[in-house]
Amino acid sequence: MKIKSLKAIGKNQAFYRASLSDCRQNFKQLRRLVKKFQSFVPMGFFGTLQNKYHQKLLKKIPQKEELDKFFMNAPHSSLQEAYIFKELRKNRTILAFDFNSMFGWGLLGAFSNPLTLKYKVINKELKDIPELSLGTYKVEFQGADDFIKKFFPFTVSKIGKSYYFNLNERESWIGWLTVDELKFYSKHFRRIFVYEGVISKEEIKHPFASICRRLYKQRNHFKSQSNKTYSTLCKLEIACLHAISVPTIRTIKVIENISDLKNLLRSKTGFCVDENIELFSQLSSYINFKNNFRFRFYNPEVSKERIWEKNSINKLCVSLKEHNEGSSIYCLFSEVLGHVRTRLLETIEYIFSFQGAEICYANIDSIHVSLPVDLKDQFLEYMLPLIGQDMGMLKIEAEASEGVWLSPGIYCLKNDGKVIMEKIKGISSRWHPVTVSSQRVYTNSVRTSGLTLPVYSKISLEKVIGLKNELEQLNSRDFVRFNRFALNEINNPLVLKNKLKKIRDVDVPFLIKEWEEFHIS
């Protein structure tokens, strides 16, 4: 469409009125064109893959049983935790391992057929069940061993955060897990009781398994040619394939009354607002409202989201990101994550059994290990069965003499006084020793004339450190651990508030100070 040209502005008011009319029409036309352009831009990398692969998935698996929704009860996270804050001991060395395309490896193997799912009541101890079919099972764990007490990978959610916790021998855990995980945990708990399950007698391959193998081969080809751009694109595509089966949509929930608001806050924070209203107000400073709650008054003229409730205009609404149940195949997604979690835990268990080795850090597809210098050669020989070029195998990313880990995605490794590996998740540019802050670009939902504009915003390192673990008492300046909360501490609002306050007021400033000194020294 052609944009109308402005007329010459004369002294006559008629010319002003005509020019003003032309300006309005030009502005409306420009806004329509920009909106069309915006429909291509915000989709992002994953949105592009979603469009590319989701229809292929539905062609291969056009139908599913209603029981597929039970798989959404299984945990959808992997182990992401820093166990040691600082390792500066002179007689130690640090090895940083990385898995080759961990999520790609998770797509391989056998999966439940969504078309042949059956519900089964079991009510037996695991040891009395001769064989488990593929599927997901509701279980209760009791009597954890020493390995589980330290590396139990599941979390409990409170005030919009997920916390790892110490599961002691007298406590139990109830949840839904896949078959691979049940087989792994059978040797780490004194008792496992299976209540029920959704099972599949028929096995299938993941629809994207062959695509994943092809992409991994292409990635290795591009790496051999030193083509970093294309190898990185292949890597990202492999990492995203498992999530194609669970597309998300943003919906609007209308808050009709105070009861609706209380129920929403309870579901998001894990606390009953009526019983803990004073504590809830005190805990509000620890809740990430931006990520968990997006309140606004609904205006159909400027809102992109669909809303189905009648008489909702000018009522308080909240924007929620949810899975699109009708287009999702949950069993594929849950079983990939089950494969990945089990692989990571088996590797940690293998390393943990080597005398003298310390797990410093684990984050989905990477593990950092500290061990005595004189045992390095023996340890590398011990690790040979797990090291290789195939998907799911380990490779050594770096060897360092010193390391600091603040939280998942934030760490720094040094060798001979020089930084050899550093990552600061959530901050795009490198750490600056003077201001300890960086600039990154956010695309906010603040709309000007119906358009979304990028806004520059500063963020400090302390803002991206998770308040989830506390530092142990300092017995040594060169070696400091993180400690998990106990389960009863997380479930008690008053205790949790005091713990978080201590971390924010004492631990985080100490972490930042040590981080600065580590870079300067």
Tab-separated table of C-alpha atoms in Angstrom, residues 55-436:
chain	number	residue	atom	x	y	z
A	55	GLN	CA	2.870	-30.498	12.231
A	56	LYS	CA	5.380	-33.249	11.401
A	57	LEU	CA	4.882	-34.628	14.899
A	58	LEU	CA	1.092	-34.640	14.585
A	59	LYS	CA	1.272	-36.406	11.214
A	60	LYS	CA	3.229	-39.251	12.820
A	61	ILE	CA	1.104	-39.327	15.976
A	62	PRO	CA	-2.302	-37.844	15.019
A	63	GLN	CA	-4.169	-39.207	18.069
A	64	LYS	CA	-3.567	-39.978	21.737
A	65	GLU	CA	-5.376	-41.421	24.727
A	66	GLU	CA	-6.831	-39.041	27.317
A	67	LEU	CA	-4.599	-40.791	29.862
A	68	ASP	CA	-1.619	-39.011	28.300
A	69	LYS	CA	-2.301	-36.052	30.637
A	70	PHE	CA	-1.122	-38.161	33.637
A	71	PHE	CA	2.452	-37.767	32.352
A	72	MET	CA	2.287	-34.048	33.185
A	73	ASN	CA	2.341	-35.040	36.876
A	74	ALA	CA	5.962	-36.167	36.500
A	75	PRO	CA	8.697	-33.610	37.360
A	76	HIS	CA	9.725	-31.469	34.385
A	77	SER	CA	13.091	-30.261	35.598
A	78	SER	CA	16.569	-31.712	35.811
A	79	LEU	CA	19.326	-31.358	38.363
A	80	GLN	CA	20.700	-27.781	38.361
A	81	GLU	CA	22.689	-27.043	41.492
A	82	ALA	CA	25.974	-25.690	42.832
A	83	TYR	CA	27.218	-27.892	45.687
A	84	ILE	CA	30.475	-26.066	46.367
A	85	PHE	CA	30.884	-22.285	46.400
A	86	LYS	CA	34.676	-22.073	46.387
A	87	GLU	CA	37.484	-24.525	45.655
A	88	LEU	CA	40.934	-22.937	46.063
A	89	ARG	CA	42.852	-25.751	47.761
A	90	LYS	CA	46.392	-26.100	46.420
A	91	ASN	CA	46.443	-29.886	46.201
A	92	ARG	CA	43.291	-30.151	44.076
A	93	THR	CA	42.440	-29.947	40.390
A	94	ILE	CA	39.037	-29.258	38.795
A	95	LEU	CA	37.728	-31.061	35.705
A	96	ALA	CA	34.732	-29.613	33.837
A	97	PHE	CA	32.800	-32.309	31.952
A	98	ASP	CA	30.085	-31.692	29.380
A	99	PHE	CA	27.644	-34.172	27.812
A	100	ASN	CA	27.400	-34.366	24.027
A	101	SER	CA	23.831	-33.272	23.149
A	102	MET	CA	22.209	-34.607	26.316
A	103	PHE	CA	18.639	-33.863	25.215
A	104	GLY	CA	19.388	-35.356	21.803
A	105	TRP	CA	20.482	-38.567	23.524
A	106	GLY	CA	17.214	-38.459	25.502
A	107	LEU	CA	15.256	-38.782	22.225
A	108	LEU	CA	16.819	-42.171	21.527
A	109	GLY	CA	15.513	-45.480	22.866
A	110	ALA	CA	11.953	-46.716	23.501
A	111	PHE	CA	8.905	-44.571	24.306
A	112	SER	CA	5.308	-45.217	25.323
A	113	ASN	CA	2.790	-45.259	22.482
A	114	PRO	CA	0.264	-42.446	23.223
A	115	LEU	CA	-2.438	-44.472	21.449
A	116	THR	CA	-2.182	-47.568	23.646
A	117	LEU	CA	-2.046	-46.122	27.169
A	118	LYS	CA	-3.886	-48.004	29.910
A	119	TYR	CA	-4.598	-47.104	33.538
A	120	LYS	CA	-3.672	-49.677	36.184
A	121	VAL	CA	-4.158	-49.809	39.965
A	122	ILE	CA	-1.103	-51.524	41.508
A	123	ASN	CA	-0.777	-50.922	45.298
A	124	LYS	CA	2.346	-53.055	45.711
A	125	GLU	CA	5.921	-52.582	46.778
A	126	LEU	CA	8.332	-52.328	43.872
A	127	LYS	CA	10.242	-55.439	44.925
A	128	ASP	CA	7.024	-57.503	44.525
A	129	ILE	CA	6.453	-56.392	40.909
A	130	PRO	CA	8.225	-58.792	38.514
A	131	GLU	CA	8.314	-56.405	35.547
A	132	LEU	CA	7.361	-52.801	34.840
A	133	SER	CA	5.981	-51.710	31.479
A	134	LEU	CA	6.821	-48.376	29.913
A	135	GLY	CA	4.791	-45.541	31.367
A	136	THR	CA	4.532	-43.316	34.424
A	137	TYR	CA	3.856	-44.481	37.994
A	138	LYS	CA	2.734	-42.819	41.211
A	139	VAL	CA	5.186	-43.932	43.899
A	140	GLU	CA	6.211	-43.263	47.482
A	141	PHE	CA	9.891	-43.319	48.481
A	142	GLN	CA	11.065	-44.014	52.031
A	143	GLY	CA	14.489	-44.582	53.598
A	144	ALA	CA	16.946	-42.625	51.444
A	145	ASP	CA	20.625	-43.631	51.373
A	146	ASP	CA	23.585	-41.219	51.625
A	147	PHE	CA	23.708	-40.576	47.865
A	148	ILE	CA	20.048	-39.524	47.702
A	149	LYS	CA	20.362	-37.333	50.787
A	150	LYS	CA	22.888	-35.231	48.894
A	151	PHE	CA	21.737	-35.456	45.259
A	152	PHE	CA	17.952	-35.978	45.341
A	153	PRO	CA	16.970	-34.175	42.090
A	154	PHE	CA	13.377	-33.153	42.778
A	155	THR	CA	12.171	-29.892	44.230
A	156	VAL	CA	9.357	-28.428	46.280
A	157	SER	CA	7.860	-25.077	45.202
A	158	LYS	CA	7.156	-22.193	47.558
A	159	ILE	CA	6.650	-18.460	46.888
A	160	GLY	CA	7.281	-18.900	43.174
A	161	LYS	CA	10.652	-20.668	43.601
A	162	SER	CA	11.684	-24.330	43.457
A	163	TYR	CA	13.963	-25.572	46.238
A	164	TYR	CA	16.137	-28.682	46.399
A	165	PHE	CA	15.975	-30.194	49.869
A	166	ASN	CA	17.616	-32.751	52.124
A	167	LEU	CA	15.448	-35.891	52.186
A	168	ASN	CA	16.330	-37.670	55.422
A	169	GLU	CA	15.797	-41.321	56.191
A	170	ARG	CA	12.501	-40.816	58.059
A	171	GLU	CA	10.887	-38.574	55.420
A	172	SER	CA	8.974	-39.797	52.383
A	173	TRP	CA	8.434	-38.407	48.888
A	174	ILE	CA	5.354	-39.062	46.732
A	175	GLY	CA	5.251	-38.319	43.011
A	176	TRP	CA	4.978	-39.622	39.454
A	177	LEU	CA	8.068	-41.046	37.742
A	178	THR	CA	8.993	-42.895	34.554
A	179	VAL	CA	10.224	-46.504	34.411
A	180	ASP	CA	13.903	-45.591	33.919
A	181	GLU	CA	13.878	-43.509	37.076
A	182	LEU	CA	12.118	-46.185	39.144
A	183	LYS	CA	14.772	-48.730	38.193
A	184	PHE	CA	17.526	-46.299	39.231
A	185	TYR	CA	15.939	-45.386	42.585
A	186	SER	CA	15.212	-49.017	43.466
A	187	LYS	CA	18.795	-49.337	44.805
A	188	HIS	CA	18.763	-46.044	46.741
A	189	PHE	CA	15.615	-46.320	48.873
A	190	ARG	CA	14.776	-48.850	51.547
A	191	ARG	CA	11.126	-48.984	50.443
A	192	ILE	CA	9.324	-47.963	47.235
A	193	PHE	CA	5.546	-48.375	47.122
A	194	VAL	CA	3.767	-48.154	43.742
A	195	TYR	CA	0.160	-46.907	43.944
A	196	GLU	CA	-0.950	-46.737	40.302
A	197	GLY	CA	0.337	-46.234	36.794
A	198	VAL	CA	-0.440	-45.309	33.209
A	199	ILE	CA	1.330	-47.901	31.104
A	200	SER	CA	1.900	-48.808	27.477
A	201	LYS	CA	2.483	-52.386	26.325
A	202	GLU	CA	3.552	-51.107	22.924
A	203	GLU	CA	6.874	-49.321	22.386
A	204	ILE	CA	7.627	-46.731	19.696
A	205	LYS	CA	10.630	-44.688	18.634
A	206	HIS	CA	10.544	-40.961	19.193
A	207	PRO	CA	9.308	-39.269	15.979
A	208	PHE	CA	12.338	-36.944	16.035
A	209	ALA	CA	15.022	-39.582	16.727
A	210	SER	CA	16.200	-39.788	13.091
A	211	ILE	CA	16.094	-35.989	12.747
A	212	CYS	CA	18.230	-35.701	15.884
A	213	ARG	CA	20.839	-38.139	14.538
A	214	ARG	CA	20.993	-36.215	11.258
A	215	LEU	CA	21.419	-32.872	13.046
A	216	TYR	CA	24.146	-34.291	15.290
A	217	LYS	CA	26.039	-35.563	12.246
A	218	GLN	CA	25.692	-32.129	10.607
A	219	ARG	CA	26.878	-30.418	13.775
A	220	ASN	CA	30.048	-32.544	13.879
A	221	HIS	CA	30.623	-31.799	10.185
A	222	PHE	CA	30.372	-28.031	10.747
A	223	LYS	CA	32.625	-28.256	13.836
A	224	SER	CA	35.291	-30.031	11.771
A	225	GLN	CA	35.139	-27.098	9.327
A	226	SER	CA	35.378	-24.565	12.199
A	227	ASN	CA	31.955	-23.225	11.204
A	228	LYS	CA	30.822	-22.093	14.646
A	229	THR	CA	27.588	-20.449	13.465
A	230	TYR	CA	26.062	-23.504	11.817
A	231	SER	CA	27.346	-25.936	14.465
A	232	THR	CA	25.724	-23.763	17.164
A	233	LEU	CA	22.427	-23.660	15.246
A	234	CYS	CA	22.436	-27.460	15.005
A	235	LYS	CA	23.219	-27.698	18.711
A	236	LEU	CA	20.303	-25.409	19.642
A	237	GLU	CA	17.917	-27.242	17.341
A	238	ILE	CA	18.809	-30.592	18.930
A	239	ALA	CA	18.349	-29.122	22.421
A	240	CYS	CA	14.862	-27.820	21.556
A	241	LEU	CA	13.413	-30.879	19.799
A	242	HIS	CA	12.189	-32.596	22.989
A	243	ALA	CA	9.943	-29.614	23.866
A	244	ILE	CA	8.149	-29.486	20.490
A	245	SER	CA	5.611	-32.013	21.804
A	246	VAL	CA	4.355	-29.615	24.521
A	247	PRO	CA	3.556	-26.219	22.931
A	248	THR	CA	2.559	-23.427	25.295
A	249	ILE	CA	-0.075	-20.737	24.994
A	250	ARG	CA	-0.717	-17.589	27.001
A	251	THR	CA	-4.207	-17.380	28.448
A	252	ILE	CA	-6.070	-14.760	30.445
A	253	LYS	CA	-7.778	-15.568	33.747
A	254	VAL	CA	-10.328	-13.075	35.036
A	255	ILE	CA	-10.198	-12.359	38.777
A	256	GLU	CA	-13.889	-12.126	39.650
A	257	ASN	CA	-13.569	-11.838	43.432
A	258	ILE	CA	-11.168	-12.045	46.366
A	259	SER	CA	-11.600	-15.821	46.524
A	260	ASP	CA	-10.237	-16.185	42.961
A	261	LEU	CA	-7.234	-14.046	43.885
A	262	LYS	CA	-6.483	-16.071	47.044
A	263	ASN	CA	-6.687	-19.362	45.142
A	264	LEU	CA	-4.331	-18.039	42.468
A	265	LEU	CA	-1.781	-16.836	45.033
A	266	ARG	CA	-1.985	-20.152	46.868
A	267	SER	CA	-1.348	-22.146	43.677
A	268	LYS	CA	1.646	-19.966	42.798
A	269	THR	CA	3.232	-19.551	46.235
A	270	GLY	CA	2.301	-22.791	48.028
A	271	PHE	CA	0.966	-20.884	51.067
A	272	CYS	CA	-2.577	-20.342	52.280
A	273	VAL	CA	-2.987	-16.557	52.225
A	274	ASP	CA	-5.728	-16.515	54.900
A	275	GLU	CA	-3.592	-18.381	57.421
A	276	ASN	CA	-0.345	-16.495	56.696
A	277	ILE	CA	-1.441	-13.050	55.500
A	278	GLU	CA	1.217	-11.187	57.545
A	279	LEU	CA	3.979	-13.593	56.548
A	280	PHE	CA	2.840	-13.439	52.933
A	281	SER	CA	3.332	-9.658	52.907
A	282	GLN	CA	6.803	-10.133	54.425
A	283	LEU	CA	7.680	-12.805	51.842
A	284	SER	CA	6.467	-10.666	48.940
A	285	SER	CA	9.941	-9.152	48.471
A	286	TYR	CA	11.270	-12.646	47.659
A	287	ILE	CA	8.580	-13.420	45.051
A	288	ASN	CA	9.372	-12.740	41.410
A	289	PHE	CA	6.026	-11.161	40.552
A	290	LYS	CA	7.106	-10.387	37.000
A	291	ASN	CA	7.612	-14.077	36.163
A	292	ASN	CA	4.730	-15.491	38.195
A	293	PHE	CA	2.001	-12.867	38.003
A	294	ARG	CA	1.114	-10.469	35.193
A	295	PHE	CA	-1.881	-8.526	36.430
A	296	ARG	CA	-3.628	-5.886	34.358
A	297	PHE	CA	-7.063	-4.616	33.412
A	298	TYR	CA	-8.234	-6.331	30.258
A	299	ASN	CA	-8.752	-4.121	27.198
A	300	PRO	CA	-9.840	-6.081	24.091
A	301	GLU	CA	-8.552	-3.374	21.752
A	302	VAL	CA	-4.908	-3.669	22.807
A	303	SER	CA	-4.715	-7.247	24.093
A	304	LYS	CA	-3.245	-9.980	21.890
A	305	GLU	CA	-4.571	-12.830	24.077
A	306	ARG	CA	-7.966	-14.350	23.588
A	307	ILE	CA	-10.371	-14.336	26.502
A	308	TRP	CA	-13.551	-16.366	26.632
A	309	GLU	CA	-15.302	-15.027	29.740
A	310	LYS	CA	-18.129	-12.601	29.087
A	311	ASN	CA	-18.368	-9.222	30.777
A	312	SER	CA	-14.630	-9.187	31.442
A	313	ILE	CA	-13.818	-5.692	30.185
A	314	ASN	CA	-12.183	-3.472	32.826
A	315	LYS	CA	-11.858	-6.368	35.277
A	316	LEU	CA	-8.614	-7.455	36.887
A	317	CYS	CA	-7.002	-10.205	34.826
A	318	VAL	CA	-3.821	-12.246	35.042
A	319	SER	CA	-1.842	-13.555	32.091
A	320	LEU	CA	-0.798	-17.207	32.527
A	321	LYS	CA	1.518	-19.326	30.415
A	322	GLU	CA	0.112	-22.842	30.109
A	323	HIS	CA	0.571	-25.968	28.023
A	324	ASN	CA	-1.739	-26.334	25.059
A	325	GLU	CA	-3.298	-29.634	26.159
A	326	GLY	CA	-5.088	-30.355	22.888
A	327	SER	CA	-1.863	-30.105	20.841
A	328	SER	CA	0.517	-31.713	23.360
A	329	ILE	CA	1.870	-35.258	23.663
A	330	TYR	CA	3.006	-35.310	27.268
A	331	CYS	CA	4.357	-38.875	27.439
A	332	LEU	CA	7.107	-38.110	24.893
A	333	PHE	CA	8.204	-34.991	26.779
A	334	SER	CA	8.162	-36.613	30.234
A	335	GLU	CA	10.038	-39.737	29.142
A	336	VAL	CA	12.787	-37.676	27.463
A	337	LEU	CA	13.298	-35.790	30.726
A	338	GLY	CA	13.237	-39.090	32.622
A	339	HIS	CA	16.017	-40.428	30.365
A	340	VAL	CA	18.087	-37.256	30.854
A	341	ARG	CA	17.661	-37.130	34.648
A	342	THR	CA	18.576	-40.798	35.000
A	343	ARG	CA	21.665	-40.418	32.790
A	344	LEU	CA	22.880	-37.440	34.829
A	345	LEU	CA	22.279	-39.167	38.172
A	346	GLU	CA	23.986	-42.382	37.029
A	347	THR	CA	27.031	-40.334	36.010
A	348	ILE	CA	27.088	-38.411	39.306
A	349	GLU	CA	26.755	-41.693	41.203
A	350	TYR	CA	29.674	-43.167	39.234
A	351	ILE	CA	31.881	-40.142	40.022
A	352	PHE	CA	30.680	-40.041	43.650
A	353	SER	CA	31.919	-43.603	44.179
A	354	PHE	CA	35.515	-42.581	43.292
A	355	GLN	CA	37.262	-41.944	46.603
A	356	GLY	CA	38.475	-38.335	46.874
A	357	ALA	CA	36.229	-36.897	44.134
A	358	GLU	CA	33.922	-33.972	45.016
A	359	ILE	CA	30.940	-32.942	42.838
A	360	CYS	CA	31.176	-29.131	42.683
A	361	TYR	CA	28.438	-28.349	40.194
A	362	ALA	CA	25.792	-30.081	38.047
A	363	ASN	CA	23.552	-28.432	35.469
A	364	ILE	CA	21.546	-30.744	33.148
A	365	ASP	CA	24.387	-31.550	30.749
A	366	SER	CA	27.531	-30.519	32.643
A	367	ILE	CA	29.370	-31.713	35.761
A	368	HIS	CA	32.360	-30.085	37.496
A	369	VAL	CA	34.507	-32.336	39.680
A	370	SER	CA	37.279	-31.549	42.186
A	371	LEU	CA	39.831	-34.246	43.034
A	372	PRO	CA	43.365	-34.586	44.436
A	373	VAL	CA	46.066	-33.732	41.889
A	374	ASP	CA	47.913	-37.004	42.465
A	375	LEU	CA	44.751	-39.005	41.596
A	376	LYS	CA	44.032	-37.224	38.308
A	377	ASP	CA	45.473	-39.890	35.982
A	378	GLN	CA	43.773	-42.670	37.896
A	379	PHE	CA	40.461	-40.795	37.772
A	380	LEU	CA	40.671	-40.169	34.005
A	381	GLU	CA	41.286	-43.863	33.428
A	382	TYR	CA	38.284	-44.593	35.669
A	383	MET	CA	36.139	-42.220	33.541
A	384	LEU	CA	37.134	-43.697	30.157
A	385	PRO	CA	33.906	-45.779	29.767
A	386	LEU	CA	31.852	-42.555	29.905
A	387	ILE	CA	34.004	-40.383	27.600
A	388	GLY	CA	33.473	-40.381	23.840
A	389	GLN	CA	32.162	-38.584	20.739
A	390	ASP	CA	28.651	-40.083	20.614
A	391	MET	CA	25.513	-38.381	21.933
A	392	GLY	CA	25.151	-38.774	25.681
A	393	MET	CA	28.895	-39.320	26.235
A	394	LEU	CA	31.143	-36.988	28.213
A	395	LYS	CA	33.916	-34.710	27.008
A	396	ILE	CA	36.383	-32.626	29.047
A	397	GLU	CA	35.675	-28.932	28.557
A	398	ALA	CA	38.364	-27.510	30.852
A	399	GLU	CA	40.903	-28.291	33.572
A	400	ALA	CA	41.411	-25.679	36.270
A	401	SER	CA	43.222	-25.177	39.546
A	402	GLU	CA	40.601	-22.879	41.143
A	403	GLY	CA	36.862	-22.407	40.813
A	404	VAL	CA	33.922	-20.379	42.131
A	405	TRP	CA	30.258	-21.342	41.601
A	406	LEU	CA	27.560	-18.879	42.702
A	407	SER	CA	24.455	-20.682	41.408
A	408	PRO	CA	23.368	-22.680	38.325
A	409	GLY	CA	24.685	-20.895	35.235
A	410	ILE	CA	27.060	-18.586	37.162
A	411	TYR	CA	30.627	-19.795	37.660
A	412	CYS	CA	34.261	-18.992	36.919
A	413	LEU	CA	37.273	-21.317	36.560
A	414	LYS	CA	40.925	-20.222	36.674
A	415	ASN	CA	44.182	-21.972	35.878
A	416	ASP	CA	47.576	-20.490	36.727
A	417	GLY	CA	45.858	-17.268	37.784
A	418	LYS	CA	44.020	-16.757	34.449
A	419	VAL	CA	40.283	-17.130	33.794
A	420	ILE	CA	39.837	-20.038	31.378
A	421	MET	CA	36.068	-20.562	31.612
A	422	GLU	CA	33.327	-18.217	32.782
A	423	LYS	CA	29.561	-18.109	32.525
A	424	ILE	CA	27.117	-15.553	33.892
A	425	LYS	CA	23.576	-16.632	33.062
A	426	GLY	CA	21.135	-13.752	32.711
A	427	ILE	CA	23.783	-11.113	31.901
A	428	SER	CA	24.668	-10.795	28.248
A	429	SER	CA	28.001	-8.934	28.380
A	430	ARG	CA	31.030	-9.764	30.493
A	431	TRP	CA	31.291	-8.979	34.189
A	432	HIS	CA	32.752	-5.562	34.962
A	433	PRO	CA	34.904	-5.485	38.124
A	434	VAL	CA	34.118	-1.861	38.956
A	435	THR	CA	30.311	-1.796	38.836
A	436	VAL	CA	29.542	-5.546	39.019
